[in-house]
Each structure stands twice: as C-alpha cells, then as structure tokens.
XYZ file of C-alpha atoms in Angstrom:
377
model
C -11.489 31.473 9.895
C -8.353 32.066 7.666
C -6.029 28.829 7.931
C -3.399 31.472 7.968
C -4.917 34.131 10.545
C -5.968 34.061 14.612
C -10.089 34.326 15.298
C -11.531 37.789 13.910
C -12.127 40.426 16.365
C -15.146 39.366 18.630
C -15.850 35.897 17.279
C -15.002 32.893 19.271
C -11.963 30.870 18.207
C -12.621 27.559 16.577
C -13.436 24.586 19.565
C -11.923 21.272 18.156
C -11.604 17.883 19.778
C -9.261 15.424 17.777
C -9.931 11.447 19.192
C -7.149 8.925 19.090
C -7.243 5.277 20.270
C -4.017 3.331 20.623
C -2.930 5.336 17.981
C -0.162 3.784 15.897
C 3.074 5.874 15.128
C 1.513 7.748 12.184
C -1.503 9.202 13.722
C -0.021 9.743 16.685
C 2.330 12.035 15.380
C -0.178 13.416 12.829
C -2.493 14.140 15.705
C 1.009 15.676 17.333
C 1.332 17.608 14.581
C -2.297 18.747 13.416
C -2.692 20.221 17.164
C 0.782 22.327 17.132
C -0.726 23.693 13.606
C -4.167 24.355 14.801
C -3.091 25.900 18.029
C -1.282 27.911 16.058
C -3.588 29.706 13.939
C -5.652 30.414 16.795
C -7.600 26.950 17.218
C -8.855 25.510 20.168
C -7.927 22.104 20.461
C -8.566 19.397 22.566
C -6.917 15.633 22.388
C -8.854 13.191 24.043
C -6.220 9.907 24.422
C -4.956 7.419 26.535
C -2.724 9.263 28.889
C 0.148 6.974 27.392
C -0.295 8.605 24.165
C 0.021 12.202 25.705
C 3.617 11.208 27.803
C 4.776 9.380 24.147
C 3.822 12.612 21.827
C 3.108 15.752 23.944
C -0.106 17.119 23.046
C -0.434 19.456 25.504
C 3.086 20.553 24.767
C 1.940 21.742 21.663
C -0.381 23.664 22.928
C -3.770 21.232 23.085
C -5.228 20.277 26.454
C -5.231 16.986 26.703
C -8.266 14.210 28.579
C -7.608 11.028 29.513
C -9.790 8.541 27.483
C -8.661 4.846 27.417
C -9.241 2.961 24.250
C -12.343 1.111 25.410
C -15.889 1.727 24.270
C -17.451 0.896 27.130
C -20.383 3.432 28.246
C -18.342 5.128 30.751
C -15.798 5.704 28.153
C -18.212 6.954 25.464
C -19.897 9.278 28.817
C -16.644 10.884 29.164
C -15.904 11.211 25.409
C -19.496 12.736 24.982
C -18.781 15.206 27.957
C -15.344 16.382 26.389
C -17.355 16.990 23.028
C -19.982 19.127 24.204
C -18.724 22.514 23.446
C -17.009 21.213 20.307
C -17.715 23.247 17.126
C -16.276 19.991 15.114
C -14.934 16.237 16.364
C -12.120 14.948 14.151
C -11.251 10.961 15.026
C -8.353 9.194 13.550
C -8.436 5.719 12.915
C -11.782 3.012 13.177
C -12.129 2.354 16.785
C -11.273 5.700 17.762
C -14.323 7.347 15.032
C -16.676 4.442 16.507
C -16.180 5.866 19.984
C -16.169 9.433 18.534
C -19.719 8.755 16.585
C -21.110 7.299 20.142
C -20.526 10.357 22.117
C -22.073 12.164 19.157
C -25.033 10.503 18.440
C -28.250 12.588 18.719
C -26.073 15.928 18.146
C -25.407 17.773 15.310
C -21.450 18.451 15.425
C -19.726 17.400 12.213
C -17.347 14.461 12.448
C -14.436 14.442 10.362
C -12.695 10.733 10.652
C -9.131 10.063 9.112
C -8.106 6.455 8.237
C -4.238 6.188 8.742
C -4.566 2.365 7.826
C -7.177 -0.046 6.435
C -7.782 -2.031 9.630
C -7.534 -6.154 9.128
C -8.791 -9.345 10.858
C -10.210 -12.779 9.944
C -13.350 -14.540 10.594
C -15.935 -13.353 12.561
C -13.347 -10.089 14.161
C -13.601 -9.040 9.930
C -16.734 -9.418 9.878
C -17.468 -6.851 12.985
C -14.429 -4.449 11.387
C -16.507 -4.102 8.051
C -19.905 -3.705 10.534
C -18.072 -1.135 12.364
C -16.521 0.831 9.550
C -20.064 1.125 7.751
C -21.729 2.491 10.895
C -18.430 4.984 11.457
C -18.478 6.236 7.594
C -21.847 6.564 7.964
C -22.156 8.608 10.762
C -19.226 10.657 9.355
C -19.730 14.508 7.537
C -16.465 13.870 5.546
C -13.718 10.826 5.803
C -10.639 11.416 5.165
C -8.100 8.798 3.484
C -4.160 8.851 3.487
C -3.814 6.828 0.350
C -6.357 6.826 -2.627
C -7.160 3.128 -1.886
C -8.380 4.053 1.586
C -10.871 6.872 0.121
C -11.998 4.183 -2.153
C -12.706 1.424 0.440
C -14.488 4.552 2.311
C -16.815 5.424 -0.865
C -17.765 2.132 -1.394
C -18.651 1.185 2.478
C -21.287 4.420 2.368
C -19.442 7.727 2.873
C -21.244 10.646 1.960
C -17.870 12.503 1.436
C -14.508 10.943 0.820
C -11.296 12.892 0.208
C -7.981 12.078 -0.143
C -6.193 13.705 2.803
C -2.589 15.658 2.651
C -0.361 13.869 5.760
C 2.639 15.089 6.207
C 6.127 13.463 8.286
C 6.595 15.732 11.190
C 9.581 17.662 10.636
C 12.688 16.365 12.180
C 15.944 17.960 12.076
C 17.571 16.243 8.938
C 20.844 16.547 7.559
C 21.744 18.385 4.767
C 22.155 16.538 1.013
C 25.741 15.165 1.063
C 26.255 15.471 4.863
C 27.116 12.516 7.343
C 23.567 11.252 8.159
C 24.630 10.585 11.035
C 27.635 11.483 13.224
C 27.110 8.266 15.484
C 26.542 5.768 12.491
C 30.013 3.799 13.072
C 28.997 3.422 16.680
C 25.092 2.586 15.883
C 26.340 0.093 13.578
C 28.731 -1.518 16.279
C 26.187 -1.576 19.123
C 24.153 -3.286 16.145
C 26.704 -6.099 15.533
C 27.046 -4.658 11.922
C 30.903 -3.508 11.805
C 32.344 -4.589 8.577
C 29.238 -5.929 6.976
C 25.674 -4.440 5.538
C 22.904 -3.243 7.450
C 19.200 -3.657 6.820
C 16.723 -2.254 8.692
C 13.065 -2.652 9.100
C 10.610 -1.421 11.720
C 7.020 -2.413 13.023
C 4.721 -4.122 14.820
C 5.689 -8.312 14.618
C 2.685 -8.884 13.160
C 1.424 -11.149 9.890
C 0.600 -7.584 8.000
C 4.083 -6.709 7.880
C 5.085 -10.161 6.149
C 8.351 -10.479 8.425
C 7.891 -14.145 7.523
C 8.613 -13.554 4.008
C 11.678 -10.886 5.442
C 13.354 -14.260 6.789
C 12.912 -16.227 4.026
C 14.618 -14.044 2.037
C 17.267 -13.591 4.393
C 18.011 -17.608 4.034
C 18.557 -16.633 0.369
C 21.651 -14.374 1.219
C 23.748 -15.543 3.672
C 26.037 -17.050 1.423
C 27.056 -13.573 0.492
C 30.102 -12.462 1.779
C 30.256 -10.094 3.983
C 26.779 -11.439 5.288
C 24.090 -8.687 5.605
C 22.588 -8.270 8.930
C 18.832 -7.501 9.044
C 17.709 -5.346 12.270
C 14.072 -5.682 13.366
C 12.963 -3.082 15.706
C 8.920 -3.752 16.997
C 7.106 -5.788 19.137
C 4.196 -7.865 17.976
C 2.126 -11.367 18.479
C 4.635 -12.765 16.335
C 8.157 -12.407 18.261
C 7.998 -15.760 19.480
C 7.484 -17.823 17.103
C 10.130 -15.458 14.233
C 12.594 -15.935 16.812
C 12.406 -19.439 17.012
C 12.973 -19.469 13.428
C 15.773 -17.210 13.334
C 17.526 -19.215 16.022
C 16.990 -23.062 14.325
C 17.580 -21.591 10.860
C 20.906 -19.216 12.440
C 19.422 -16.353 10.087
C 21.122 -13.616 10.060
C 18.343 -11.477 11.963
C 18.147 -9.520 15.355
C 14.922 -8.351 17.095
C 15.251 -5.660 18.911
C 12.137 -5.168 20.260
C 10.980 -1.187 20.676
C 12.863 1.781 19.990
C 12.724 5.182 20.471
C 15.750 6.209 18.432
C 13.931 3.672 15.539
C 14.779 6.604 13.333
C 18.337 6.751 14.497
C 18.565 3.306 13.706
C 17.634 3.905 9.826
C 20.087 6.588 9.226
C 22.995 4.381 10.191
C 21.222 1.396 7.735
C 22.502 0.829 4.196
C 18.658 -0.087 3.052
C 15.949 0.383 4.693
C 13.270 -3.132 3.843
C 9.086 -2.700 4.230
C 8.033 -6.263 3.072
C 4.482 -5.766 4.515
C 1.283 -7.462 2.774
C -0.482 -4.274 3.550
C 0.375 -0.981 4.044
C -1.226 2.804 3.933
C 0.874 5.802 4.284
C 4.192 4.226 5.630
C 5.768 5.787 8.176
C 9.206 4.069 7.572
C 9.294 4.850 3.928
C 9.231 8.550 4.378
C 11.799 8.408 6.655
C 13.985 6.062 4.617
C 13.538 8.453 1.649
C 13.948 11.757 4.154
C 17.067 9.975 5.149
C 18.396 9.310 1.997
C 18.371 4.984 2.749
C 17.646 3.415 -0.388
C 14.656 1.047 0.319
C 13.285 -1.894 -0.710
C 9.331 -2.132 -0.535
C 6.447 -4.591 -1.738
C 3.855 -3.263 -4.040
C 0.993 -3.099 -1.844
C -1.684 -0.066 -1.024
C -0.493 2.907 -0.602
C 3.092 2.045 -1.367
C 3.494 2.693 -4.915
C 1.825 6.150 -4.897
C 3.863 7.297 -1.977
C 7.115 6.188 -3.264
C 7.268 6.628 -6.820
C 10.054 5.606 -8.835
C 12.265 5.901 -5.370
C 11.875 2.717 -4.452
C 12.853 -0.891 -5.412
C 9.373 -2.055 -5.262
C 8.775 -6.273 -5.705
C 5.286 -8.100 -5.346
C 4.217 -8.774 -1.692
C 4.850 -12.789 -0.134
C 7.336 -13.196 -2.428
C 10.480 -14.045 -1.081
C 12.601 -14.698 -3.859
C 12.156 -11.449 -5.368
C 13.177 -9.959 -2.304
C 15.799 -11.453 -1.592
C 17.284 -10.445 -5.451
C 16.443 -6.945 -5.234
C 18.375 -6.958 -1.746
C 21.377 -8.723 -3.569
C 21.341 -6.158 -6.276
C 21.320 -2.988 -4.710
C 23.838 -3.908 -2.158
C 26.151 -4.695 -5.029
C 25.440 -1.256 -6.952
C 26.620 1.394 -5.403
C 25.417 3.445 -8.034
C 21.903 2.321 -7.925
C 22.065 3.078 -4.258
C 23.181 6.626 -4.850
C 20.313 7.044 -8.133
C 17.855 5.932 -5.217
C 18.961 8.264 -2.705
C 18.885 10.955 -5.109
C 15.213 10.158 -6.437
C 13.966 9.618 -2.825
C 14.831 13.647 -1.490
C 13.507 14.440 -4.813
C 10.516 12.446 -3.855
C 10.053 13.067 -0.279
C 10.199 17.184 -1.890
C 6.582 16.702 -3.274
C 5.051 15.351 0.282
C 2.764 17.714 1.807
C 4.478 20.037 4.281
C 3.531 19.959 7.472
C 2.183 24.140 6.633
C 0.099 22.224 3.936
C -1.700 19.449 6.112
C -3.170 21.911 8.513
C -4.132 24.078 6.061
C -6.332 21.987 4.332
C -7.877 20.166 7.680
C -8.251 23.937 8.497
C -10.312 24.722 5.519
C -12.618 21.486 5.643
C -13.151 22.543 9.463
C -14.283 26.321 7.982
C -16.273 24.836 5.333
C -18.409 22.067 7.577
C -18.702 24.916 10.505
C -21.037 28.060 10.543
C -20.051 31.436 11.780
C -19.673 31.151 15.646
C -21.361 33.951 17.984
C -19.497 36.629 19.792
C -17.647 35.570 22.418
C-alpha cells in the first residue's frame, strides 16, 4: 500500500493493532497520532489500552477502534490481547511491558511485531535484572525495533535485535502561535494564579521520580534565592517522590511549588520564562519540544537523547550537577539577549523534527515492507 493512497481496488485494507501499556505522555500521543495517520490512508487500526488511556487521548476519535486491555500480563490479559490480534496483518507495541504482552499473544504465530521504545526503562536490583531479561526476550521476538533516540537503537542492537532503526517521532501538532506573537493571551493571569507576578518563572514537568533528578532541581534552587526578584520554579507531576521533595522545599523555604497533574501542562510552559529538564535520563523529551515549539528558552542536562534532539537550542549542563545548574539558570535570566538567540535557534530547531506527515509515512512503509500482498476482500 502507498503511505500516501487508500487500499487498491479489491485488496483488503491493511489490519493493524498498535499495544500500549500505561503509556507515558509521549507514546500516548504518538499512538494518538500514528492511528489518526493510519486511518487516514486507509489503515485499519486497532488500539488495544487501558480504557483510561482511550478517555485521556481519543483513539477511537481518530478513527481506531479501541479494546480495553489493562496493563497486566496476566493470562487472561495476554487471552484477550491474543484474541484482538488474530486478524492482524502486523502488531506494533510501544514501550517494554506493553511489546512483552504483545510477543505473548503472538507466540506460535507468524504476524510481524514492530516494538517502539519511547524510553529506556530503569530499575535497581533484582527489578533491573528482570527489565534486561524482559527486554532480550521482547527484542528478540521482535521483526524490527524501533528507537526514538540513537542510544535506544543501540541498547536494542546490542540486547539481540535482528533489526534496529532509528524511528522518526513527531510532537502532535498543536495550534501554536505565530513567531513574534503573544504566546499566550492568558500568560499575565497564568503567571498570577502561579504566584509569579513580578518575578521569573521556571517551569518543569514530569513524573516525581529519581530519573528526572528534581533533587538536583532544588539544590540548585537554594543557589538562587538570593537573587532579587527571586525566581519561582513550578513543578507540575506526580511521582513516588512528592513527599519527601516537599518536605524539603518546606524546611529549606525553597522557592518551589508542586502542582501535582495538569492538563493545561503545556499552557503552563508558554507563560514560563525557561523551561528546566534536569533529568538523569531521558529519550525523546516531550517537554523539550514543546519548550522549543513554544519559543521558552530551556535549560537541559546532557543525558540520552537530549543533545541530539536539541542541538545548539539548548543550555545543556552535565546531569546531578547542581551547581552548574543553578549558573546557567542565573545567566540566562540575566541575558535577555541570550534568551531571544535561544528562542530563535529553538523554532529553527524544532523546523527539522519529523512532521507528523513524515512519522506515518515511514511506520507506513516498514508495515508494507514486513507484510505480503493481502487477498481480495
């Protein structure tokens, strides 16, 4: 099939089923995105996902029927995948747990599995040791794996894929304003709610977790709160870590807010003055293409997939180091002309992402070229 055309005359369209777990912002949306795309060009697609997942992102408003599969892998969750998959012409999982489930329901058949890792998944101990059991047996089981950064399509070569390619993932279009527009009508009033009137904001957004090295955020934030006016950093997730970061920002009086979950998280970032990713790890960030979309100068660590995403649009620092942080913070909010360079580099940046147009075509094409012609209908 053309990635640009419906079914020929007579054939049968393409059947697809695309498996999620949880599913983390990214893949969500990718999923989100990849079924409006596929639907599109004539595709039959089906996303099987924890009905949560289908209220949060809308498959079947785009088009995809959607089946209820919780995140388990217990055998009557694998039963139900396996039924779902039985008229597939291709499976395409996203993430670890959700390609372990997917190669279950598939074992003993000969549909290709396509698997896309959004993220390198991380645990210690004896939970690592059953991640790196569990990602062998997935690539393994996989026709072709998929990476978002090129560190991810090495880690996939070297655990036993047979075929590893770098994947194009696009940001779901959103509308955006145009260069030298507002960014937001609603910024003074985002900023108030915020408690940020009349002094810098700094945003940052994910899961309170030790991956996204919010530890080393408030460390740094110690560093600047003898400037004057005092920047305010907004965290917007929820995570195993709220308790014991709020603590800290309460006996240390940091100048930090948790805010816990937010839908209008990208609302939030337009009204920020720099958007702040100090994570340990990271793929294909989700907040850094929308700080650079939005024109927010941000500051980063130089970890995974980071560097390659970002370029030169960035004020990139090593990871766990809070002291750097903290000075790269301190310089850019005193350079407004940095801040504007930044801005200016990140839409010229964000310009060389894979479109949305270009993601599908190119899952389209590795669908075509791991499917054989399909009877008439």
């Amino acid at each position: 099939m053309s990635p640009s055309s419906k079914a020929p005359h007579g054939q049968s369209p393409l059947r697809t089923v695309q498996v999620l777990g949880g599913g983390n912002a990214g893949s969500s949306a990718h999923v989100r995105s990849l079924a409006e795309g596929l639907v599109a060009r004539g595709v039959r697609v089906t996303v099987c996902a924890p009905s949560e997942a289908d209220r949060a992102y809308d498959f079947t408003g785009a088009g995809a029927a959607h089946v209820h599969v919780p995140r388990s892998s217990d055998p009557a969750s694998v039963a139900a995948l396996r039924t779902v998959c039985t008229d597939a012409d291709l499976v395409h999982a996203h993430g670890l747990h959700a390609s372990f489930r997917a190669a279950l329901a598939l074992s003993g058949r000969p549909t290709p599995l396509v698997i896309t890792w959004h993220n390198r998944a991380e645990a210690e101990g004896a939970r690592a040791h059953l991640l790196r059991l569990l990602e062998r047996r997935v690539v393994r089981a996989s026709t072709v794996v998929l990476g978002t950064t090129s560190d991810l399509v090495d880690r996939a070569r070297r655990t036993g894929a047979r075929d590893a390619r770098l994947a194009a993932v696009s940001l779901p279009r959103r509308s955006r304003p145009a260069d030298g527009d507002d960014p937001d009508p609603l910024r003074p009033k985002t900023r108030a709610e915020l408690g940020a009137t009349g002094r810098p904001l700094l945003i940052a957004v994910g899961s309170l977790d030790r991956r996204r090295g919010y530890d080393v955020l408030l460390d740094a934030a110690a560093r600047w709160r003898d400037l004057d006016p005092v920047p305010l950093v907004v965290i917007a997730g929820e995570g195993p870590l709220r308790p014991v970061l709020q603590r800290r920002i309460e006996e240390e009086e940091l100048p930090v807010r948790l805010i816990g979950l937010r839908e209008d998280a990208t609302d939030l970032l337009a009204a920020a003055d720099l958007a702040l990713l100090p994570s340990r790890r990271e793929a294909r960030s989700v907040l850094a293409q929308e700080a650079l979309h939005a024109r927010v100068p941000l500051v980063a660590t130089r970890v995974g997939g980071i560097p390659d995403l970002v370029g030169d649009a960035a004020e990139l620092v090593p990871p766990d180091d809070p002291v750097a942080l903290a000075a790269a913070v301190t310089r850019l909010l005193a350079d407004p002309e940095r801040r504007e360079d930044l801005r200016d580099r990140g839409t010229r940046q964000a310009a060389t992402w894979p479109t949305e147009d270009e993601t599908v075509a190119q899952v389209l094409s590795i669908y075509d070229e791991l499917t054989q012609p399909r009877p008439l209908a």
